[in-house]
Amino acid sequence: SRVELLKPENGAIMKSPIVFSWRGIAGVGGYRLFVKSADKTLLSAVLKSDTTSYTAPPWLKGETDKSLTWNVQALKADGSVLQASEPGVFRIK
């Protein structure tokens, strides 16, 4: 099975608070969530293995009217990447 992004749905326009959720997989050491704008990483959060949602910090809502991408990596216990989700695209209103 793969890590699958659930919310925001692809192409969604989000209002604050911005909550990301995904379908996790068994046997992972944790997850890392990325939010990027073009080639710039805006947000990187390392989360526990039983976590499948994350509320973005309030400052992210300042990144309005641009196309943002997000994805989630499943990590092994040593922190290396086991697999990564497909990227999702969203905007902030």
XYZ file of N, CA and C in Angstrom:
279
model
N 0.839 -1.202 0.000
C 0.000 0.000 0.000
C 0.872 1.249 0.000
N 0.265 2.344 -0.381
C 1.016 3.595 -0.499
C 0.402 4.666 0.395
N 1.221 5.638 0.736
C 0.700 6.828 1.410
C -0.166 7.573 0.401
N -1.389 7.884 0.793
C -2.335 8.524 -0.128
C -2.842 9.824 0.482
N -2.719 10.914 -0.262
C -3.202 12.210 0.212
C -4.725 12.234 0.165
N -5.352 12.743 1.221
C -6.809 12.824 1.277
C -7.295 14.269 1.150
N -6.844 15.151 2.021
C -7.264 16.557 2.001
C -6.050 17.444 2.179
N -5.947 18.572 1.539
C -6.895 19.089 0.549
C -6.885 18.269 -0.738
N -8.047 18.165 -1.346
C -8.137 17.477 -2.629
C -7.379 18.278 -3.677
N -6.947 17.592 -4.720
C -6.143 18.236 -5.760
C -6.903 19.408 -6.365
N -6.257 20.575 -6.392
C -6.880 21.766 -6.956
C -7.753 22.542 -5.989
N -7.808 22.105 -4.722
C -8.680 22.760 -3.737
C -8.207 24.180 -3.437
N -9.161 25.029 -3.094
C -8.864 26.371 -2.582
C -9.192 26.353 -1.092
N -8.177 26.560 -0.278
C -8.287 26.369 1.170
C -8.441 27.700 1.884
N -9.220 27.671 2.962
C -9.253 28.791 3.907
C -8.636 28.295 5.213
N -8.233 29.232 6.044
C -7.648 28.892 7.339
C -8.735 28.358 8.282
N -8.464 27.413 9.184
C -7.182 26.728 9.327
C -6.969 25.700 8.217
N -5.734 25.522 7.822
C -5.391 24.616 6.728
C -4.976 23.279 7.337
N -5.804 22.274 7.104
C -5.556 20.953 7.685
C -5.263 19.969 6.561
N -4.141 19.280 6.688
C -3.742 18.250 5.732
C -4.069 16.889 6.333
N -4.569 15.976 5.506
C -4.762 14.613 5.998
C -4.405 13.614 4.910
N -4.011 12.430 5.339
C -3.553 11.400 4.410
C -3.845 10.033 4.995
N -3.827 9.038 4.138
C -3.991 7.648 4.554
C -2.600 7.075 4.765
N -2.330 6.671 5.985
C -1.003 6.157 6.319
C -0.846 4.693 5.952
N 0.330 4.177 6.235
C 0.614 2.761 6.003
C 1.192 2.167 7.287
N 1.080 0.856 7.412
C 1.559 0.179 8.619
C 3.081 0.068 8.612
N 3.636 0.020 9.798
C 5.052 -0.296 9.947
C 6.011 0.830 9.623
N 5.543 2.071 9.680
C 6.448 3.194 9.397
C 6.988 3.764 10.708
N 8.128 4.449 10.606
C 8.699 5.111 11.773
C 8.108 6.487 12.002
N 7.529 7.065 10.962
C 6.945 8.404 11.051
C 6.662 8.932 9.658
N 6.265 10.188 9.594
C 5.953 10.836 8.313
C 6.624 12.201 8.259
N 6.914 12.645 7.046
C 7.366 14.023 6.848
C 6.449 14.665 5.824
N 5.892 15.811 6.176
C 4.998 16.545 5.287
C 5.734 17.764 4.755
N 5.641 17.959 3.450
C 6.249 19.114 2.793
C 5.174 19.964 2.141
N 5.346 21.281 2.207
C 4.571 22.208 1.380
C 5.576 23.057 0.623
N 5.411 23.128 -0.704
C 6.356 23.860 -1.546
C 5.629 24.869 -2.419
N 6.333 25.955 -2.711
C 5.879 26.947 -3.679
C 6.963 27.028 -4.729
N 6.640 26.640 -5.960
C 7.658 26.490 -7.010
C 8.756 25.578 -6.459
N 9.997 26.049 -6.387
C 11.073 25.184 -5.901
C 11.413 25.431 -4.438
N 10.666 26.311 -3.792
C 10.986 26.688 -2.412
C 10.153 25.869 -1.428
N 10.829 25.245 -0.466
C 10.107 24.535 0.592
C 9.641 25.544 1.632
N 8.322 25.656 1.786
C 7.748 26.586 2.757
C 7.627 25.946 4.130
N 7.372 24.647 4.137
C 7.048 23.962 5.379
C 7.529 22.531 5.287
N 8.173 22.061 6.337
C 8.568 20.660 6.449
C 8.315 20.252 7.889
N 7.479 19.247 8.092
C 7.127 18.828 9.450
C 7.325 17.325 9.575
N 8.038 16.906 10.619
C 8.219 15.477 10.899
C 7.201 15.084 11.964
N 6.450 14.024 11.676
C 5.304 13.648 12.500
C 5.412 12.192 12.932
N 4.749 11.872 14.028
C 4.791 10.507 14.561
C 4.057 9.530 13.643
N 4.369 8.248 13.843
C 3.832 7.208 12.950
C 2.323 7.041 13.067
N 1.733 7.455 14.198
C 0.276 7.309 14.351
C -0.473 8.577 13.942
N 0.237 9.518 13.320
C -0.355 10.797 12.922
C -0.713 10.765 11.443
N -1.956 11.071 11.117
C -2.345 11.137 9.703
C -3.057 12.446 9.377
N -2.873 13.444 10.226
C -3.333 14.787 9.865
C -2.425 15.814 10.524
N -2.433 17.021 9.959
C -1.545 18.076 10.432
C -2.189 19.417 10.126
N -2.253 20.280 11.115
C -2.769 21.635 10.916
C -1.594 22.570 10.691
N -1.616 23.274 9.574
C -0.504 24.164 9.218
C -0.419 25.319 10.203
N 0.797 25.810 10.469
C 0.935 26.989 11.321
C 0.270 28.206 10.667
N -0.181 29.169 11.483
C -0.955 30.301 10.946
C -0.240 31.098 9.862
N 1.088 31.160 9.906
C 1.793 31.971 8.912
C 1.642 31.439 7.487
N 1.300 30.160 7.335
C 1.173 29.617 5.973
C 0.058 30.321 5.207
N -0.954 30.822 5.916
C -2.068 31.472 5.207
C -1.657 32.773 4.535
N -0.444 33.254 4.810
C 0.091 34.397 4.077
C 0.494 34.080 2.649
N 0.569 32.787 2.323
C 1.002 32.355 0.974
C -0.207 32.252 0.047
N -0.929 33.365 -0.098
C -2.177 33.323 -0.864
C -1.927 33.460 -2.361
N -2.917 33.013 -3.125
C -2.975 33.235 -4.576
C -1.747 32.734 -5.316
N -1.227 31.600 -4.879
C -0.196 30.930 -5.663
C -0.453 29.434 -5.573
N 0.030 28.739 -6.554
C -0.150 27.295 -6.585
C 0.882 26.657 -5.660
N 0.399 25.933 -4.665
C 1.274 25.253 -3.706
C 1.161 23.748 -3.906
N 2.245 23.047 -3.694
C 2.205 21.586 -3.762
C 2.544 21.024 -2.386
N 1.981 19.854 -2.101
C 2.304 19.188 -0.837
C 2.466 17.706 -1.084
N 3.268 17.079 -0.262
C 3.329 15.631 -0.285
C 3.773 15.123 1.073
N 3.594 13.833 1.266
C 3.928 13.189 2.535
C 4.869 12.034 2.240
N 5.963 11.988 2.973
C 6.886 10.858 2.898
C 6.654 9.958 4.107
N 6.649 8.651 3.874
C 6.686 7.688 4.973
C 8.155 7.417 5.286
N 8.498 7.478 6.562
C 9.886 7.327 6.983
C 10.098 5.990 7.688
N 11.283 5.443 7.509
C 11.696 4.285 8.302
C 12.069 4.765 9.705
N 12.284 3.806 10.599
C 12.628 4.153 11.985
C 13.896 5.002 12.063
N 14.818 4.818 11.114
C 16.076 5.590 11.138
C 15.938 6.960 10.467
N 14.731 7.293 9.988
C 14.499 8.601 9.384
C 14.674 8.639 7.878
N 15.148 7.546 7.287
C 15.279 7.523 5.828
C 13.901 7.314 5.193
N 13.801 7.664 3.914
C 12.499 7.652 3.238
C 12.153 6.248 2.765
N 11.009 5.766 3.194
C 10.489 4.472 2.772
C 9.753 4.623 1.440
N 8.889 5.615 1.363
C 8.160 5.919 0.129
C 7.557 7.306 0.251
N 7.097 7.832 -0.861
C 6.490 9.164 -0.864
C 5.168 9.112 -1.617
N 4.249 9.952 -1.186
C 2.967 10.065 -1.884
C 3.173 10.782 -3.215
N 2.157 10.707 -4.053
C 2.086 11.602 -5.206
C 1.886 13.020 -4.674
N 2.372 14.046 -5.376
C 2.135 15.407 -4.892
C 0.693 15.855 -5.128
N 0.214 16.717 -4.256
C -1.091 17.345 -4.421
C -0.911 18.842 -4.596
N -1.858 19.481 -5.263
C -1.784 20.917 -5.544
C -2.983 21.606 -4.894
N -2.738 22.751 -4.264
C -3.837 23.526 -3.676
C -3.456 25.003 -3.673
N -4.441 25.827 -3.382
C -4.224 27.268 -3.236
C -4.835 27.710 -1.915
N -4.360 28.842 -1.419
C -4.901 29.425 -0.192
C -5.597 30.729 -0.552
N -6.820 30.875 -0.067
C -7.605 32.075 -0.373
C -7.422 33.120 0.722
